[in-house]
Coordinates of C-alpha atoms and ligand atoms in Angstrom, one line a residue:
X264 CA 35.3 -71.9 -97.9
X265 CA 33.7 -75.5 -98.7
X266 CA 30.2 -76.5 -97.1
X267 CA 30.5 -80.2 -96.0
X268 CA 28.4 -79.9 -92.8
X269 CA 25.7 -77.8 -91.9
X270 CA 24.1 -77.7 -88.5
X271 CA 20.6 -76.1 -87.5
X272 CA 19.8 -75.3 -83.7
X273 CA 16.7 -75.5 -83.5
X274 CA 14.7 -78.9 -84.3
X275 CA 11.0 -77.5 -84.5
X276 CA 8.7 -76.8 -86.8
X277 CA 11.1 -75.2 -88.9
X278 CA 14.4 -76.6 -88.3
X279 CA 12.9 -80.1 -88.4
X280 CA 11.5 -80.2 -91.8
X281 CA 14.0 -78.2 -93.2
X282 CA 16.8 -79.8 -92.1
X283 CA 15.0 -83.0 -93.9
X284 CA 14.7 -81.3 -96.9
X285 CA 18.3 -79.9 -97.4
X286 CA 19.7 -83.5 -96.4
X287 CA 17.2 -84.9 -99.3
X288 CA 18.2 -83.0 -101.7
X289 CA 22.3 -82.1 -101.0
X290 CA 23.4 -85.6 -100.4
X291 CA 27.0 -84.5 -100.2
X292 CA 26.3 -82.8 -97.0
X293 CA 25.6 -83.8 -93.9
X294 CA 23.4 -82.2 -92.1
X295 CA 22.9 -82.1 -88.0
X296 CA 20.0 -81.1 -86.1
X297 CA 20.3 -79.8 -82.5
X298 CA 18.7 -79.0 -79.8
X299 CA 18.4 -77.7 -76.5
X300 CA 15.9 -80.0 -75.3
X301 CA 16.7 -83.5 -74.9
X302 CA 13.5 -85.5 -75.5
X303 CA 12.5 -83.6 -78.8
X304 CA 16.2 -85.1 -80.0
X305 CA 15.2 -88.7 -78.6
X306 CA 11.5 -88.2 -80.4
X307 CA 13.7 -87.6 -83.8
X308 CA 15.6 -90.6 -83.3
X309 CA 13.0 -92.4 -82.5
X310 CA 10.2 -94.9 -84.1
X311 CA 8.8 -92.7 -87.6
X312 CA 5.2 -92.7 -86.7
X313 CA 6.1 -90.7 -83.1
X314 CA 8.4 -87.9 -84.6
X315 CA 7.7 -85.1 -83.0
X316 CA 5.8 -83.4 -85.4
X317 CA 3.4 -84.6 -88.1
X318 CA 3.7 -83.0 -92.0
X319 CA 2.7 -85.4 -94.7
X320 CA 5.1 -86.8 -96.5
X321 CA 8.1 -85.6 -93.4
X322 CA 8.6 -89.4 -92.3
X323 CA 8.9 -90.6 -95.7
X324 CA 11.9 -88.0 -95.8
X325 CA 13.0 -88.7 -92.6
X326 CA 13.5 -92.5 -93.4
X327 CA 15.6 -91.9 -96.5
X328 CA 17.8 -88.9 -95.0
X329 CA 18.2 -90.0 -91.2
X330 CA 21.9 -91.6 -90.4
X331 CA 22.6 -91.2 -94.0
X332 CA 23.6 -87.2 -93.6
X333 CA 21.0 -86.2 -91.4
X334 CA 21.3 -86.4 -87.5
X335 CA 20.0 -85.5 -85.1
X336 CA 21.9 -84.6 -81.7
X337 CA 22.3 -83.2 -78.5
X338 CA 25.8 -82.1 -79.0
X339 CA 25.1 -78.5 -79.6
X340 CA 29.1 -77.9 -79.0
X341 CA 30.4 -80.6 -81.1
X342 CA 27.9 -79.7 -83.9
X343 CA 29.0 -75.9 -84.3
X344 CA 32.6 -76.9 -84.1
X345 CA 32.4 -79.1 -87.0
X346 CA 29.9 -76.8 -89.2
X347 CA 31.3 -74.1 -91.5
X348 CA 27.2 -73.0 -92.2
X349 CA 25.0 -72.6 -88.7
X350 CA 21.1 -72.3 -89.1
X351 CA 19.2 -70.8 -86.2
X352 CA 15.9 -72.0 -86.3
X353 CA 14.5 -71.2 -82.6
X354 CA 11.8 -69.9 -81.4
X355 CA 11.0 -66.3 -81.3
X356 CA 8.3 -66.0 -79.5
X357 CA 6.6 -62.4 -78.2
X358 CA 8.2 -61.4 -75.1
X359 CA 6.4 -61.9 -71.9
X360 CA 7.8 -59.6 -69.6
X361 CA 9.9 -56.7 -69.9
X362 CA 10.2 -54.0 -72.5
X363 CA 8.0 -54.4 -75.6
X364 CA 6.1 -57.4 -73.4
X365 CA 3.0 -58.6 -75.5
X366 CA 4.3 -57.1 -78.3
X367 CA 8.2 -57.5 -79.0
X368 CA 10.1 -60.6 -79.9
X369 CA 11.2 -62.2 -77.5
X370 CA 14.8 -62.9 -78.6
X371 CA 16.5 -64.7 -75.8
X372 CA 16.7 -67.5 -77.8
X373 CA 18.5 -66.6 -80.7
X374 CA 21.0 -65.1 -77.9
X375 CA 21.6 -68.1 -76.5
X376 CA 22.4 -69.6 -79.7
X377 CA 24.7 -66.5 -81.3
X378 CA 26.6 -67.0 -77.6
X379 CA 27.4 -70.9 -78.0
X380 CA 28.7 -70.0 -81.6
X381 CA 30.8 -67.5 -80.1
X382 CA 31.9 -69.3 -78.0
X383 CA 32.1 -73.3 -79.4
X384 CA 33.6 -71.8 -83.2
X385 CA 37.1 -72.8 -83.5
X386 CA 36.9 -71.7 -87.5
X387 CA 35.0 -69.1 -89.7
X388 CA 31.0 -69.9 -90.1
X389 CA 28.2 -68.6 -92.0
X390 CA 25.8 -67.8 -89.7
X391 CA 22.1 -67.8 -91.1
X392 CA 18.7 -66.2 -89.3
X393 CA 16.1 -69.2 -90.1
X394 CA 14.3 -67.8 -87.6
X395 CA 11.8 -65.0 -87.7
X396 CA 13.8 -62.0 -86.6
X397 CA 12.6 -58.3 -86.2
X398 CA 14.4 -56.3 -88.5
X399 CA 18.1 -55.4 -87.5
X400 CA 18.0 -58.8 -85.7
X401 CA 21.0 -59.3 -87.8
X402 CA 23.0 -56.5 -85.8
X403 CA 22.5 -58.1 -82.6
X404 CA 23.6 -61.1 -83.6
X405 CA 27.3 -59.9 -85.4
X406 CA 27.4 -57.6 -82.0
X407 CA 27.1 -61.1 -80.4
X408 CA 29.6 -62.8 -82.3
X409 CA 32.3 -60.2 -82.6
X410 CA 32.7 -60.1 -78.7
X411 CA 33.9 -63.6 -78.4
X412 CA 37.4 -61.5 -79.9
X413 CA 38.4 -64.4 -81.3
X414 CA 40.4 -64.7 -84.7
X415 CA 37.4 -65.9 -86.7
X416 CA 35.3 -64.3 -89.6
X417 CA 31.3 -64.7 -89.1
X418 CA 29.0 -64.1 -91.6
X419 CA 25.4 -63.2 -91.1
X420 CA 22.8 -63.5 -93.5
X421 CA 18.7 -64.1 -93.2
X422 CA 17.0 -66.6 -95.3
X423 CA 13.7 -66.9 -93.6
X424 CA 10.8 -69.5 -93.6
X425 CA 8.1 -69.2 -96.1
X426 CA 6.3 -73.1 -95.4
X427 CA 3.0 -73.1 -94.3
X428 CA 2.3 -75.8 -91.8
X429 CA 0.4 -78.9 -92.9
X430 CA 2.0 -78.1 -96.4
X431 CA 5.7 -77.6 -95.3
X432 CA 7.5 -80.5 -97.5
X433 CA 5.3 -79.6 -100.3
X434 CA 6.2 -76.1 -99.7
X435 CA 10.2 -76.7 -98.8
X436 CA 10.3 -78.8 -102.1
X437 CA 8.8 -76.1 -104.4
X438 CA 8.9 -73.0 -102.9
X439 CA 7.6 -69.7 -104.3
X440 CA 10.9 -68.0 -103.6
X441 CA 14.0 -68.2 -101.2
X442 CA 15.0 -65.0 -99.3
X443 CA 18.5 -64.7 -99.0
X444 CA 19.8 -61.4 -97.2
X445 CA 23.0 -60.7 -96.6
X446 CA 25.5 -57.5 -96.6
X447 CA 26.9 -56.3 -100.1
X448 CA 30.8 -56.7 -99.2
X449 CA 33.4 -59.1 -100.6
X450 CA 32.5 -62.1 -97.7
X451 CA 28.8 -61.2 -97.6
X452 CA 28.6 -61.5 -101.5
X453 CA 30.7 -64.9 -101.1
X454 CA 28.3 -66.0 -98.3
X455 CA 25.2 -65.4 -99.9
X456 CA 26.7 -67.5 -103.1
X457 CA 27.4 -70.8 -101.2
X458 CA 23.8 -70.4 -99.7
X459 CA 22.5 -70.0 -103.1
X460 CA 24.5 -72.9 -104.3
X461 CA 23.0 -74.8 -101.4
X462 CA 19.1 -74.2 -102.7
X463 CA 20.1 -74.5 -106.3
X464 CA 20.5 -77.8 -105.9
X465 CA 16.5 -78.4 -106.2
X466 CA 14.9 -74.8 -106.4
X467 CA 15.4 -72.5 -109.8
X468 CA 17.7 -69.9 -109.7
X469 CA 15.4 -67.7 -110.7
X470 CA 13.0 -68.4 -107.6
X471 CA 16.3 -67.6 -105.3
X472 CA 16.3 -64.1 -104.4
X473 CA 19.1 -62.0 -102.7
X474 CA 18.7 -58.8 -101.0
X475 CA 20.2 -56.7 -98.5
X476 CA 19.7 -58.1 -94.8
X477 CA 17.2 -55.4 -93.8
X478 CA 15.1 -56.5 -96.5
X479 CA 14.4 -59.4 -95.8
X480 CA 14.3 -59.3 -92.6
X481 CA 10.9 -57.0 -92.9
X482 CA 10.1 -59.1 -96.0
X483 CA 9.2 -62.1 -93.6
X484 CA 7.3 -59.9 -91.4
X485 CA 5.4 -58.2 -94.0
X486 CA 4.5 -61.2 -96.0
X487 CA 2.5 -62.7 -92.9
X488 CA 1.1 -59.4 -92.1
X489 CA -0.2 -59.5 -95.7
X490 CA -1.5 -62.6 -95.5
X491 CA -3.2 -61.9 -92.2
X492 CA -5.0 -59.2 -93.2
X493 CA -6.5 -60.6 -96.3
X494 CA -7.8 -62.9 -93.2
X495 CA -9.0 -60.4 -91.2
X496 CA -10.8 -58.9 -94.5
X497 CA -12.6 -61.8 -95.2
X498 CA -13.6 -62.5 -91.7
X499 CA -14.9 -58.7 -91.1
X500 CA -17.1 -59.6 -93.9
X501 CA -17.9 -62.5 -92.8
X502 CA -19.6 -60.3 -89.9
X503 CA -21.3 -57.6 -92.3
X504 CA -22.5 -60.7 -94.3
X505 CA -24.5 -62.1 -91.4
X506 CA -26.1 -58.9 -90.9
X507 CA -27.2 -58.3 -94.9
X508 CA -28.2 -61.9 -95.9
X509 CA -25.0 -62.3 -98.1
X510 CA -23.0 -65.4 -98.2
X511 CA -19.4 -65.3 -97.0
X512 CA -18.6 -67.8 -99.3
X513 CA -20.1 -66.7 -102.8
X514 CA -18.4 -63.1 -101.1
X515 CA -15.1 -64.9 -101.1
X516 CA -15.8 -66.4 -104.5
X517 CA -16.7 -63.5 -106.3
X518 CA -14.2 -61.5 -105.2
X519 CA -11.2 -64.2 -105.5
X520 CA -12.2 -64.1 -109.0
X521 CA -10.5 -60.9 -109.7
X522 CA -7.3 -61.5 -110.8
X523 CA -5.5 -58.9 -109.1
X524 CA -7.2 -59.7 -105.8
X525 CA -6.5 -63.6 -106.3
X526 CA -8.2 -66.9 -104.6
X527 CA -6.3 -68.0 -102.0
X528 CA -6.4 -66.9 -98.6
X529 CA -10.2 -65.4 -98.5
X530 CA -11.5 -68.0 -96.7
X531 CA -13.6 -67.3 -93.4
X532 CA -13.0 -68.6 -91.1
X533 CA -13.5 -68.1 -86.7
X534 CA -10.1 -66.9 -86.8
X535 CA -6.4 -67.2 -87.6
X536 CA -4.1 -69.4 -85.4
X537 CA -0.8 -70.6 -85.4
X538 CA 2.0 -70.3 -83.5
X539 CA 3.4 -66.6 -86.0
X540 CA 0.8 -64.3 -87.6
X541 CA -0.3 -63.0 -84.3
X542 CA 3.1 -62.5 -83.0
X543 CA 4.5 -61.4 -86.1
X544 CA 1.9 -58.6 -86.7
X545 CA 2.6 -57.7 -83.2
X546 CA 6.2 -57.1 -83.5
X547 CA 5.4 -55.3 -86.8
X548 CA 3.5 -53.4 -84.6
X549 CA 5.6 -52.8 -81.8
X550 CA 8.7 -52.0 -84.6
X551 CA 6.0 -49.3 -86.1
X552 CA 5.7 -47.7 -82.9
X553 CA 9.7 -47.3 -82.1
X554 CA 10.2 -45.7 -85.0
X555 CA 7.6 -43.5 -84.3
X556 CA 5.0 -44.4 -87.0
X557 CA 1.9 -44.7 -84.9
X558 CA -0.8 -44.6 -87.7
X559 CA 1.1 -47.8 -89.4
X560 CA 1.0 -49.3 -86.1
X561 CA -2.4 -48.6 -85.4
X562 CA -3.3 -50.0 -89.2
X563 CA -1.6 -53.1 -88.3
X564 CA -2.7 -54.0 -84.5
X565 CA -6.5 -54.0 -86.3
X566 CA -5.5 -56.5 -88.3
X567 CA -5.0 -58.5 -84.6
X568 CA -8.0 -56.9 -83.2
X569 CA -10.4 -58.4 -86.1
X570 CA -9.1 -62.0 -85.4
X571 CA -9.8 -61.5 -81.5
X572 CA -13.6 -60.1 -82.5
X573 CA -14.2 -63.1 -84.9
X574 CA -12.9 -65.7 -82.3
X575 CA -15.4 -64.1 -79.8
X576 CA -18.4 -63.5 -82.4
X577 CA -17.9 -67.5 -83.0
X578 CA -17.9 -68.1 -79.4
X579 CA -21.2 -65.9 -78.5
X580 CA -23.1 -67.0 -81.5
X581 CA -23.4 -70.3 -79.6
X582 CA -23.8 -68.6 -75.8
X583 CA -26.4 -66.6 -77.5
X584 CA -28.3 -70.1 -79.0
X585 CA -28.5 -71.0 -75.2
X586 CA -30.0 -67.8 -74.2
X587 CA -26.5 -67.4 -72.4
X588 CA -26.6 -70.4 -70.4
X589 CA -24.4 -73.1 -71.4
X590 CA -24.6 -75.1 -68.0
X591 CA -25.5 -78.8 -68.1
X592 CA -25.5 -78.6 -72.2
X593 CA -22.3 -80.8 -74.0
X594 CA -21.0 -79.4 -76.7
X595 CA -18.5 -80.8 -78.7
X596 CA -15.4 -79.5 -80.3
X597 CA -14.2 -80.8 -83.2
X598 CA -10.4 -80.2 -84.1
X599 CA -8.1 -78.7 -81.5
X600 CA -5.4 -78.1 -84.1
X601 CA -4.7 -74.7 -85.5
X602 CA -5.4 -75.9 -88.9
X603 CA -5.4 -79.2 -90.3
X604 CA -2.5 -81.9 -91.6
X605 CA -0.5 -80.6 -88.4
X606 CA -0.1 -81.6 -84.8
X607 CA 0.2 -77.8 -84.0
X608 CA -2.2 -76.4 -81.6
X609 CA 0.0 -73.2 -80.8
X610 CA -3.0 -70.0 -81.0
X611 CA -5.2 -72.3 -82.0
X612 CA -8.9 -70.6 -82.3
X613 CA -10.3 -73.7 -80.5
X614 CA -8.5 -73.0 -77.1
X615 CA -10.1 -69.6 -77.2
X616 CA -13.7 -70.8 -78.3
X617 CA -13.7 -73.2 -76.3
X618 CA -12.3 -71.5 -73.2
X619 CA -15.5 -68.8 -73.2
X620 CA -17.9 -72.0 -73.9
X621 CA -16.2 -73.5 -70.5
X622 CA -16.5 -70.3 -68.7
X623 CA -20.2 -70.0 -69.8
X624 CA -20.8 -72.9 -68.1
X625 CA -20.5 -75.9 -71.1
X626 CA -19.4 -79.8 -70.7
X627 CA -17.2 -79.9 -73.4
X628 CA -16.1 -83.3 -75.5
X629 CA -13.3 -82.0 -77.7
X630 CA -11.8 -84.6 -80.2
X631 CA -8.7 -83.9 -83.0
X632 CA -7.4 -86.9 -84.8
X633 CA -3.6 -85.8 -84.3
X634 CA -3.3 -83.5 -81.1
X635 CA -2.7 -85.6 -78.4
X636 CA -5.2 -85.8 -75.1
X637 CA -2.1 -84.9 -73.0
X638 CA -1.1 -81.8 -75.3
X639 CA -4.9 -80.5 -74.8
X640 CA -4.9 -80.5 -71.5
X641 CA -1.5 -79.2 -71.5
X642 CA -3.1 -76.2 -73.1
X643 CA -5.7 -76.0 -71.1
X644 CA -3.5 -75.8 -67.9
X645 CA -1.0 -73.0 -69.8
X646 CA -3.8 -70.9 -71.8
X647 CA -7.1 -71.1 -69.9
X648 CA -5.5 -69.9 -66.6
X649 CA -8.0 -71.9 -64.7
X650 CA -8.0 -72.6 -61.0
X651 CA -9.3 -76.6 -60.8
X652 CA -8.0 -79.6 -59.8
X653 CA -7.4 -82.3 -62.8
X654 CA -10.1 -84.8 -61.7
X655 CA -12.9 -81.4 -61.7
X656 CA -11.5 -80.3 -65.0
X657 CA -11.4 -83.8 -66.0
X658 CA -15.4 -84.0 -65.5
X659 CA -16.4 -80.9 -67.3
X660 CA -13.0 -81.0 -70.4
X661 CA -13.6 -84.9 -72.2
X662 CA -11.0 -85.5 -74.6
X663 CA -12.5 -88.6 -76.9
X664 CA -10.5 -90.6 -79.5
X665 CA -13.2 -90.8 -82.0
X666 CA -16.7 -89.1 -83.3
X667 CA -18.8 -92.2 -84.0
X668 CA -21.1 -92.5 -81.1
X669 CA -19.9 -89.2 -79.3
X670 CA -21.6 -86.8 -82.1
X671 CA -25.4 -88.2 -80.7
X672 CA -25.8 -87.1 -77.6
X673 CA -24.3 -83.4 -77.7
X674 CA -26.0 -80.1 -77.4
X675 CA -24.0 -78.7 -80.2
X676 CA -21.4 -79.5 -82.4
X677 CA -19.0 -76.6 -83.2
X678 CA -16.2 -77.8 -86.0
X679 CA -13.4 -75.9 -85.8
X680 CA -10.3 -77.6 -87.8
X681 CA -10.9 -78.2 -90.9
X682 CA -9.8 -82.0 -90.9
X683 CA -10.6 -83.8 -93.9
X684 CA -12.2 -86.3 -91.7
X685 CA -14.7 -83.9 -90.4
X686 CA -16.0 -83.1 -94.3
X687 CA -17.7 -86.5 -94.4
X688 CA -19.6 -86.3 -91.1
X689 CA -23.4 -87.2 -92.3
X690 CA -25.1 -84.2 -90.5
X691 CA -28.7 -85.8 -91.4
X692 CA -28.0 -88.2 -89.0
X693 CA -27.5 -86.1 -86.4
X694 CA -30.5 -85.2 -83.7
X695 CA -32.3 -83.0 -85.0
X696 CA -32.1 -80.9 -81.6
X697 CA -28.1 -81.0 -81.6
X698 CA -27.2 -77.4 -83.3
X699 CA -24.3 -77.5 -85.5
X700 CA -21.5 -74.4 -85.8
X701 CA -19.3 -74.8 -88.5
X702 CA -16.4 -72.3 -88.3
X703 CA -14.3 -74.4 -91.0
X704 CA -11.6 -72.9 -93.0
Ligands
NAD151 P1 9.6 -74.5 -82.3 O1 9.2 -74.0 -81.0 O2 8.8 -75.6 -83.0 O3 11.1 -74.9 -82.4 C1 12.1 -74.2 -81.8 C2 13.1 -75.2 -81.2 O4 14.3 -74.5 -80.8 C3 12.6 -75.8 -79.9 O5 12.7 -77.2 -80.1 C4 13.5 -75.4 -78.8 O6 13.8 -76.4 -77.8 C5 14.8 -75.0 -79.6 N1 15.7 -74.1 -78.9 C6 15.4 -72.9 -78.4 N2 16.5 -72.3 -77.9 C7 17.5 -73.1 -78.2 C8 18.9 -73.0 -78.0 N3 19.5 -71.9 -77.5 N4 19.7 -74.1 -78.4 C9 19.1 -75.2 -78.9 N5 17.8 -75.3 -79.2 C10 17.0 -74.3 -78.8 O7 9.5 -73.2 -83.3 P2 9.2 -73.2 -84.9 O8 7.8 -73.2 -85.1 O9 10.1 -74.1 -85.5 O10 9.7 -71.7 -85.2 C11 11.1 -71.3 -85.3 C12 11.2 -70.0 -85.9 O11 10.8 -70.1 -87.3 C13 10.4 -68.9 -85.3 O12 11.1 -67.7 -85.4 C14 9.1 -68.8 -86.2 O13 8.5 -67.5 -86.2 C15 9.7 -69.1 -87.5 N6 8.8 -69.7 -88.5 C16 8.0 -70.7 -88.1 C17 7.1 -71.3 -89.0 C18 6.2 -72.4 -88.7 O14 5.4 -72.8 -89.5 N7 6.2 -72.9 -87.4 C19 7.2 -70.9 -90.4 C20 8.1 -70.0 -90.8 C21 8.9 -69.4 -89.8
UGA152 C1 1.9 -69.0 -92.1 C2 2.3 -68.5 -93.5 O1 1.3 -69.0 -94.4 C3 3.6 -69.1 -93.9 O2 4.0 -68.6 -95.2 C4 4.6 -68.6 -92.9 O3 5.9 -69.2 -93.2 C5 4.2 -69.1 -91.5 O4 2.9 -68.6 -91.2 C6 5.1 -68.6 -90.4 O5 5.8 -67.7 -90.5 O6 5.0 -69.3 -89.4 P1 0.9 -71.2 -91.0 O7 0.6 -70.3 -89.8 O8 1.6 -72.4 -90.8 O9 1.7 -70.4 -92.1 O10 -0.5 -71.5 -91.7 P2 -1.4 -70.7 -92.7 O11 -1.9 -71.7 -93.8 O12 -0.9 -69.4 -93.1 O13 -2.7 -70.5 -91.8 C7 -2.7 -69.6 -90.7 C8 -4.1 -69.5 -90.1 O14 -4.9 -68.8 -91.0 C9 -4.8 -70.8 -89.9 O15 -5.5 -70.8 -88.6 C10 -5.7 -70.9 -91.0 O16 -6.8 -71.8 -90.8 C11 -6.1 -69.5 -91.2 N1 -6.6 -69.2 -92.6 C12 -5.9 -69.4 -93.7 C13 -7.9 -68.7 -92.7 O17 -8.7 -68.6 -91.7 N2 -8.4 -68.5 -94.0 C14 -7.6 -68.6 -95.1 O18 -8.1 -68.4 -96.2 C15 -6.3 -69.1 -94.9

């Protein structure tokens, strides 16, 4: 088999950027993105500075790559038909209802797509797990595939997503690794080898690594469980260091210094958002538990719990400067994004924060200089579960489109994304009666 086209379903986070970066890079190819909902595909083709989702340098990418060899399309038939490689990069979130619900993956998605192959492939395919699967995903999926009992050879492997949002081109273009999993027969060994030839083009070979499909599978999950938990470290701390008189931050520096502990990722912080660590520990968890390992489960879910306690200690630190009365104070909230250099606000800490501020009694200005004022509210409406009409939630929830003037007259300021733009806020001129919470990462 040759790769000439590649298609992705999937034009998120992940599929997007990827997709970008594999069109960059492999010229020869053309790559087509797809997806299920119309208007994210007319946002794609649209004007660069309202793509759907903001990573630096993305639209710089997009320009050079877009009707070249990458497209992006609502023909999710047309597109499998004419690819011999298939990512699936939807979303996998945990499952609602059902079985496993609050725990699980929730994998109706990547059903969905394993039936339209089935049933739009007219040739053989490589079909590749982008996604974030629970282990033995992989299973499902051939099971999918092979009852279509059509004459045609699919291949599964799993090569999932290491970029970090906010950093993905940066991280797409130099990766630490690639994971490529796939099955240890004749086709899967020929599979794996025209993915790897696909990544060679840009990444080392000796970054690219193969394993079985199990492994990597759990690989993904593990690695954001690991990095979770050295958040959930920090941020216990964080709570003991309150307490003693110790600094979280010359904590986090003294004990990054280790080499064999490391730097990165001991920042405190009021939380950990994002739209996978939570689920992803949770379906760690869940897995734990059906195999009948409830001590590794229990181990894990803490790591979950922590986050939950530090959102909440973050939230009653400022109740607790009212005396537990919020009402008639304005507080401001600055950043509504889970982190910064993203237009995500999936988990983010500040819907939570800002949720128990609300329900203590706060007028709340909230400001982020990339989500939207209709994706806030949007939030508001799907996380807060609050009964009031738009015009009384309007009243109490402001959204404002810059901090000038709007820092003056607030009770407290809590800073919750860590936006550049927020590091060169002169505090001295601040009242000297507004408090300030910073719960910057
Ligand atoms: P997303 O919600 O941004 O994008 C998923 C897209 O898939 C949506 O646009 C949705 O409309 C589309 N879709 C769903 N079902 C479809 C179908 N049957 N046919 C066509 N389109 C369909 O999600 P995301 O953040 O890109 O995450 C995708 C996967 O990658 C998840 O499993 C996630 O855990 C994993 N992941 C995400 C990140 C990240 O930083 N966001 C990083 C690594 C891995
Ligand atoms: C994370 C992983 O870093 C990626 O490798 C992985 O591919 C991705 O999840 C995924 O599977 O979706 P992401 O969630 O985009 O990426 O962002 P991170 O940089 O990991 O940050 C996650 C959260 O942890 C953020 O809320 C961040 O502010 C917080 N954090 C991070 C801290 O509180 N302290 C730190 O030291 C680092």
């Amino acid at each position: 088999m040759k790769i000439n086209n590649i298609c992705c379903i999937g034009a998120g986070y992940v599929g997007g950027p990827t997709m970008a970066v594999i069109a960059y890079k492999c010229p020869n190819l053309k790559v087509t993105v797809v997806d299920s909902n119309p208007k994210k595909i007319k946002l794609w083709n649209g004007p660069l500075d309202k793509i759907p989702i903001y990573e630096p340098g993305l639209s710089e990418i997009i320009k050079k790559t877009r009707g070249v060899n990458l497209f992006f399309s609502e023909n999710i038939k047309g597109s499998i038909e004419n690819a011999e490689m298939i990512f699936m990069a939807v979303n996998t979130p945990t499952k609602k209802s059902g079985k496993g619900a609050g725990m699980a993956s929730d994998l109706k998605y990547i059903e969905v797509c394993a039936r339209d192959i089935a049933k739009y492939s007219n040739s053989n395919k490589i079909v590749i797990e982008k996604s974030t699967c629970p282990v033995r995903t992989a299973e499902k999926i051939k099971d999918i595939l092979k009852s279509s009992n059509k004459k045609i050879e699919f291949e599964i492997l799993s090569n999932p997503e290491f970029l970090a949002e906010g950093t993905a081109i940066k991280d797409l273009l130099k990766p630490d690794r690639v994971l490529i999993g796939g099955d240890s027969t004749k086709t899967g060994k020929a599979a794996i080898k025209l993915l790897v030839d696909v990544y060679k083009k840009w990444i080392p070979k000796r970054k690219i690594l193969t394993t079985n499909v199990w492994s990597s599978e759990l690989s993904k999950l593990a690695s954001n469980a690991m990095l979770a938990q050295r958040v959930s470290s920090i941020n216990s701390l964080s709570a003991l260091s309150d307490k003693t008189g110790a600094k979280i931050d010359e904590l986090s520096n003294a004990i990054g210094r280790d080499h064999r502990i490391g730097k990165y990722f001991l920042n405190a912080s009021v939380g950990f958002g994002g739209s996978c660590f939570k689920k992803d520990i949770l379906n760690l968890v869940y897995l734990s538990r059906h195999y009948g390992l409830n001590e590794v489960a229990e181990y894990w879910h803490q790591v979950v719990k922590i986050n939950d306690y530090q959102m909440n200690r973050f939230a009653q630190k400022i109740i607790n400067a009212f005396d537990g009365d919020l009402n008639g104070k304005t507080i401001t909230i600055l950043g509504w994004a889970f982190k910064p250099n993203t237009n995500d606000s999936r988990e983010s800490p500040s819907i939570y924060v800002s949720k128990r501020l609300f329900d203590s009694g706060a007028i709340l200005n909230i400001y982020d200089p990339m989500v939207s004022s209709e994706k806030i509210y949007s939030d508001i409406k799907e996380y807060w579960k609050i009964k009031i009409n738009n015009n009384d939630l309007k009243m109490r929830v402001k959204i404002i489109s810059g901090i000038s003037n709007n820092l003056k007259n607030s009770d407290a300021i809590a800073v919750l994304t860590n936006w550049e733009e927020f590091k060169t806020i002169n505090w001295e001129s601040i009242n000297k009666s507004t408090l300030i919470f910073n719960g910057i990462r």
